[in-house]
C-alpha atoms as one frame of an Amber mdcrd trajectory, in Angstrom:
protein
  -8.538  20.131   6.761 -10.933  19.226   3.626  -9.100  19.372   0.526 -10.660
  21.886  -2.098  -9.546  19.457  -5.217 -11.368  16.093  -5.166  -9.193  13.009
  -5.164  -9.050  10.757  -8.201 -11.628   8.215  -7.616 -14.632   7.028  -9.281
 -16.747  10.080  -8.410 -15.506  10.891 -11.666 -16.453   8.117 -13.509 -19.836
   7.805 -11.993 -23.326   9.234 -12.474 -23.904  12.271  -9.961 -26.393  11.103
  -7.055 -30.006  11.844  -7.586 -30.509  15.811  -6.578 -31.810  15.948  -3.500
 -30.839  12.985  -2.078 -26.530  12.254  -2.175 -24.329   9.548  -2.175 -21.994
   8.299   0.102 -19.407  11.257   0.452 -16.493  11.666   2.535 -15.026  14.812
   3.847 -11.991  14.169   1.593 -14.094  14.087  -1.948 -14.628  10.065  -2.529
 -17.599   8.664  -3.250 -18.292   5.102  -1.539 -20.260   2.978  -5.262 -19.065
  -0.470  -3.787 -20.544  -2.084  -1.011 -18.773  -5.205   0.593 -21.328  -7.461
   2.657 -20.523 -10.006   5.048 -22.945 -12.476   5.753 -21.670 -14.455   8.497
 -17.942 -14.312  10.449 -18.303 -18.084  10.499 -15.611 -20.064   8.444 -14.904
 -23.224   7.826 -11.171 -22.998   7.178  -8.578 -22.438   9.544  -5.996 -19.901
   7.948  -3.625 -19.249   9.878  -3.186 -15.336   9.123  -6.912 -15.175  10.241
  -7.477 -17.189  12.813  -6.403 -19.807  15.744  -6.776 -23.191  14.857  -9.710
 -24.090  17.829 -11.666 -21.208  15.557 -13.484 -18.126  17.744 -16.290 -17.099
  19.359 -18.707 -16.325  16.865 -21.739 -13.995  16.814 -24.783 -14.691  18.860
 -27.547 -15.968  16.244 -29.652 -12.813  17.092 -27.384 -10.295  16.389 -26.665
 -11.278  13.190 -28.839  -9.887  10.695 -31.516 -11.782   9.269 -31.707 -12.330
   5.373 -34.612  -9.662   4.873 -32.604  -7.218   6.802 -29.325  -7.409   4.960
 -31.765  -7.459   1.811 -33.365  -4.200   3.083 -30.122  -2.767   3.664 -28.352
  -3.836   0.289 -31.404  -2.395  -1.249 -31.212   0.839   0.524 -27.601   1.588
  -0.552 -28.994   0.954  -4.428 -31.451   2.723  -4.484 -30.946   5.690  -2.314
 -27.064   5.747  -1.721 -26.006   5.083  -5.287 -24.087   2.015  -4.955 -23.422
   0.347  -7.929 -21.359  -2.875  -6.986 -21.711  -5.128  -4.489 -19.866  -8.056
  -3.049 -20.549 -10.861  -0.177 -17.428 -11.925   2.053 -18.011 -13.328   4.980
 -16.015 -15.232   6.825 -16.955 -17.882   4.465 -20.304 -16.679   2.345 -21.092
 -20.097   1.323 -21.941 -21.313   5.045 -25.239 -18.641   4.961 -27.958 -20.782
   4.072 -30.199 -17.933   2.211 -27.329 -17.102  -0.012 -28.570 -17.688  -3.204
 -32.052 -15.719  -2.434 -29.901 -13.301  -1.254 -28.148 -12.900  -4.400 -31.467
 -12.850  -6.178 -32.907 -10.406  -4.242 -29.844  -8.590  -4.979 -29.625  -8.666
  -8.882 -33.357  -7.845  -8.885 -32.405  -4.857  -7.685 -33.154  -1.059 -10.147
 -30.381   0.000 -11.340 -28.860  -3.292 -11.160 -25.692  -3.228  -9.422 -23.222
  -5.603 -10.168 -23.112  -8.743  -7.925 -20.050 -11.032  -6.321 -18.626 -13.502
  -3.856 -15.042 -13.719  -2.460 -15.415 -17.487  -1.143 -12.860 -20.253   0.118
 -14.679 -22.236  -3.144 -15.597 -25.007   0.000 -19.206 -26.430  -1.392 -18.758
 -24.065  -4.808 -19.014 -26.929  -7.175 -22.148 -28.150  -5.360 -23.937 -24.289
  -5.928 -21.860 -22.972  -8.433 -25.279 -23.369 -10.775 -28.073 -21.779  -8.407
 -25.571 -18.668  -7.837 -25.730 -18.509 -11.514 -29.211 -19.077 -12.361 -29.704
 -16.289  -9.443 -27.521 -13.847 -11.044 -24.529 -13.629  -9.178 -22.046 -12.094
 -12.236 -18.378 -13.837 -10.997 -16.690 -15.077  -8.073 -13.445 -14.030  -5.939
 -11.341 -17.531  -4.438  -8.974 -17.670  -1.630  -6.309 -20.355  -2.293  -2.823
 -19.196  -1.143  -1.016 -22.779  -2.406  -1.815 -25.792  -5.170   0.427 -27.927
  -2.514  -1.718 -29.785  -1.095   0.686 -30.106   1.955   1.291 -26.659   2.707
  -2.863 -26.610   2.091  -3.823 -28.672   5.538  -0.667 -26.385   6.750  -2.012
 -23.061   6.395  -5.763 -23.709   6.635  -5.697 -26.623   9.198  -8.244 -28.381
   6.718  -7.725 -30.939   4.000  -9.270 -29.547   1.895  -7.583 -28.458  -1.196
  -9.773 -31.079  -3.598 -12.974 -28.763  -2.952 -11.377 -25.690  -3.244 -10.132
 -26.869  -6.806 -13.485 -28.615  -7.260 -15.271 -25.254  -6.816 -13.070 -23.254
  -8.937 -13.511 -25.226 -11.920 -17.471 -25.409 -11.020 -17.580 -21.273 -11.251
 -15.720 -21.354 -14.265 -18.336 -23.677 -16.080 -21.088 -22.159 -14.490 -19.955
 -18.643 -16.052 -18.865 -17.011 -13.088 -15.926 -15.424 -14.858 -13.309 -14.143
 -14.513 -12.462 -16.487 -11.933 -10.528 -14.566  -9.706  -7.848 -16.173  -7.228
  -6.990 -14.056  -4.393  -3.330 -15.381  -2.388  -1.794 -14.849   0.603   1.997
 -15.251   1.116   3.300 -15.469   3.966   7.406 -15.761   4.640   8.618 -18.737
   5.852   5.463 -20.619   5.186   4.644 -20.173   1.229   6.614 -17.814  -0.258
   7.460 -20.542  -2.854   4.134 -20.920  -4.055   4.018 -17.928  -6.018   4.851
 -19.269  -9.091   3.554 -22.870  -9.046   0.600 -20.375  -8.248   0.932 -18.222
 -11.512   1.193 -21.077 -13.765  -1.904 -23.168 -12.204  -3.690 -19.744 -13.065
  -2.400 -19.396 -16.144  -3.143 -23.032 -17.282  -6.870 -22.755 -16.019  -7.397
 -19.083 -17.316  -8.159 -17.755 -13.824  -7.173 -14.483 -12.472  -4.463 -14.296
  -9.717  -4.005 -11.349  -7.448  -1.527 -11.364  -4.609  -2.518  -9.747  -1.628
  -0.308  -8.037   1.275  -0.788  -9.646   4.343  -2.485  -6.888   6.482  -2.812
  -6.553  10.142  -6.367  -8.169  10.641  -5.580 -11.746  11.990  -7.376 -12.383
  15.725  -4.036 -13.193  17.072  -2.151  -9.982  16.516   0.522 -11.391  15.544
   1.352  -9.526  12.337   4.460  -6.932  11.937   5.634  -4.794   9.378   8.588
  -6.794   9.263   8.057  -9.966   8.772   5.522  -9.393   5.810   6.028 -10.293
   2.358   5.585  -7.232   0.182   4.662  -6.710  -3.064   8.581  -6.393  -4.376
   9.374  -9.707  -3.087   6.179 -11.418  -4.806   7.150  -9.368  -8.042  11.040
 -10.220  -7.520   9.930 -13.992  -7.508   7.567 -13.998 -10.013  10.117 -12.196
 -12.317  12.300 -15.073 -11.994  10.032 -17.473 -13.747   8.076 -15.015 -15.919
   8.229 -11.552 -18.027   6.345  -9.000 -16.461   5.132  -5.622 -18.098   2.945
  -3.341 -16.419  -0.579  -3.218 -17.500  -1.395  -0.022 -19.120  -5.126  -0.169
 -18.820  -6.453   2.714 -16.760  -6.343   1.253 -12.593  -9.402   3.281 -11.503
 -10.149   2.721  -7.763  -9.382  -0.903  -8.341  -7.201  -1.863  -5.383  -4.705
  -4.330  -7.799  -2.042  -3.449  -9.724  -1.473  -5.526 -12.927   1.237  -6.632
 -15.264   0.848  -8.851 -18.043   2.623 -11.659 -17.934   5.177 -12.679 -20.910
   3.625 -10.365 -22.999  -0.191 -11.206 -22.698  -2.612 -10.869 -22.370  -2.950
 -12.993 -19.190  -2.338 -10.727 -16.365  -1.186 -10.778 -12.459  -2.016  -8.379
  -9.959  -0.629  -7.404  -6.606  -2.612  -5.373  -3.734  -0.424  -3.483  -2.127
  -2.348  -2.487   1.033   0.302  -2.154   3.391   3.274  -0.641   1.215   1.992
   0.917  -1.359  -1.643   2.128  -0.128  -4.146   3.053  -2.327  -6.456   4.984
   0.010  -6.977   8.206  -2.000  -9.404   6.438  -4.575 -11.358   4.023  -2.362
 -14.377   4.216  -3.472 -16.044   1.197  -0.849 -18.311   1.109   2.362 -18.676
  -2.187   4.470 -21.767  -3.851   6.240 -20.984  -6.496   8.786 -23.022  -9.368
   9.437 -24.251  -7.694  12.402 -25.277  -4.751  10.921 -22.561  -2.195  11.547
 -20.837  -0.109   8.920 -17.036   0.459   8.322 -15.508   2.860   6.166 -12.087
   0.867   6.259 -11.032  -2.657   6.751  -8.847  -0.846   9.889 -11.135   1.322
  10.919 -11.779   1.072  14.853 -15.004   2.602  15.317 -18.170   1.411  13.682
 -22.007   3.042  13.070 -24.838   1.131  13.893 -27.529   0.505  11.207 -28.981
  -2.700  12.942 -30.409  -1.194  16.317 -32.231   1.716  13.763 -33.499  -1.170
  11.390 -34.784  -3.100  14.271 -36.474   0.213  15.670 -38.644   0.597  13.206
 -36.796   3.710  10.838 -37.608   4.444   7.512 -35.252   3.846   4.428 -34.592
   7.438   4.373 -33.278   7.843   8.155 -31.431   4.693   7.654 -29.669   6.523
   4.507 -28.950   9.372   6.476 -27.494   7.347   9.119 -25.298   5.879   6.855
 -24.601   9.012   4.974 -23.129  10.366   8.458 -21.302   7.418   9.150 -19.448
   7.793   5.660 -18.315  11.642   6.355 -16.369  10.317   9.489 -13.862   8.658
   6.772 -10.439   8.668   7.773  -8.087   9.971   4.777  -5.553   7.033   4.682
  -5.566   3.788   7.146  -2.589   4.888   8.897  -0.296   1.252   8.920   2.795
   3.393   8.615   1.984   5.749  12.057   3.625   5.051  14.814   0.314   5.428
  16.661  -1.863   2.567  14.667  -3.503   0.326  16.264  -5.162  -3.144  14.709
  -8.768  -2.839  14.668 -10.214  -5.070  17.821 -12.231  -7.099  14.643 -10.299
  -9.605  12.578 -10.952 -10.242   8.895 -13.441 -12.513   9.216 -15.712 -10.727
  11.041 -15.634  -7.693   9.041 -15.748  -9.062   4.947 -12.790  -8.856   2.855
């Protein structure tokens, strides 16, 4: 049934869409503004809540949208769709050689929308400058440990050095805040969460905890065995005073407390246990040119066959518009009846 009272989300906060035209609207009230883009489901770490060791089969080379394509589509969201913020996953971003035109392209856009990159920080320090100079406004990292043992463990890489490398390149470049996105996983690096903290807090990056969710290839995730977002705040606690963050949340998935008084801060995303659904305000593209309305969704719309087909930027926004109504209202981890989307993480964008 469609609620009659919107949901608290940044429809609110937001510009209505031109007259005439409309945004990305769901049946439940929320307005997709943030577009996550994944330019490749190539990676060149190993980690092992994403994927087997020997890697996977990736996408065929020709179904993977070209760089004036995912420009054309980025563009079409801005300007017709009214999406103000958008962000490049991959897998790992940084392998797509036409990244930083990409990003140009991107911030050249009317209005401009604001422009990111959840990396690994693998080869950061060595473009750190031309995503900079292009426009890119910050950057997201993935680094669940500062062990450089339990690194090679949980990525099957050695290669902690670049990740640290590229971190510190962002910050100089003035791709701040630095934000440092972690994984823990129990039995593996549950420990790490503080040695995490206070490399964050020395360096004057961001950390955010993330629930692992159910998105690795191998299926092997369970409710169970998952560190939640008590645990990480039960450790961290330990080490640290933590007081929530009064500043207004907004659709932004993290919670935040400041930590011994401030005004650093921490987050934790709760995805799993404490879902934040009713204010999600964000649409995907994969790299193959299919749109998501959820990182679990299980069905997809296709935007690359119509781009390839010759349709004009208005079909292609009403294609997309109808793919957004299909929204579901929550994920659904906690049904009995979910099922892990047949995609992993790295081919949809984080």
């Amino acid at each position: 049934m469609t609620s009659t009272n919107p949901l608290p989300d940044p429809v609110l906060r937001r510009p209505d869409p031109t007259p005439g035209t409309g945004g990305l609207v769901d049946r439940h009230g929320r307005v997709a503004t943030d577009l996550r883009v994944s330019l490749t489901d190539r990676c060149n770490l190993r980690c092992t809540y994403c994927m087997p060791p020997e890697g996977l089969d990736w996408l065929p080379k020709v179904e993977v949208l070209t760089d004036e394509e995912l420009v054309r589509l980025v563009r079409i969201g801005v300007e017709h769709l009214g999406i103000r913020e958008v962000r490049f996953t991959g897998g790992e971003p940084l392998l797509r050689p036409g990244l930083v035109g990409i990003v140009a392209a991107a911030t050249a856009l009317r209005p401009r929308p604001e422009v990111s990159l959840t990396t690994n920080a693998i080869g950061l320090a060595r473009v750190a400058p031309a995503l900079a100079a292009a426009g890119l406004d910050r950057i997201n990292c993935s680094l669940d440990t500062v062990d450089r043992a339990r690194f090679k463990q949980l990525t099957h890489r050695d290669r902690l050095d670049d990740v640290l490398a590229g971190l510190a390149a962002a910050q100089r470049a003035g791709l701040t805040p630095v934000k440092v996105n972690a994984v823990l996983l129990r039995g593996m690096n549950e420990a790490d969460a503080v040695p995490l903290l206070d490399f964050c807090l020395e360096h004057g990056y961001e950390l955010r905890f993330i629930e692992q969710m159910p998105l690795d290839a191998h299926h092997a995730w369970t409710r169970g065995e998952m560190v939640t977002a008590e645990d990480i705040l039960e450790r961290l606690s330990a080490a640290h005073t933590l007081t929530p963050d009064t500043e207004e949340r907004g659709s932004a998935p993290a919670e935040r407390w400041l930590v011994d008084g401030g005004p650093a801060t921490v987050g934790v995303i709760a995805s799993v246990t404490r879902s934040f659904c009713g204010s999600c305000d964000r649409t995907r593209l994969t790299a193959d040119g299919q749109v998501r309305n959820c990182l679990f969704a299980r069905e997809e719309s296709d935007l690359r066959t119509a781009l390839r087909d010759g349709a004009t930027d208005a079909e292609i926004a009403d294609r997309w518009r109808i793919a957004t109504l299909g929204k579901l209202p929550g994920h659904g981890i906690d049904d009995p009846s979910f099922l892990q989307p047949t995609r992993p993480m790295s081919a949809i964008g984080g």
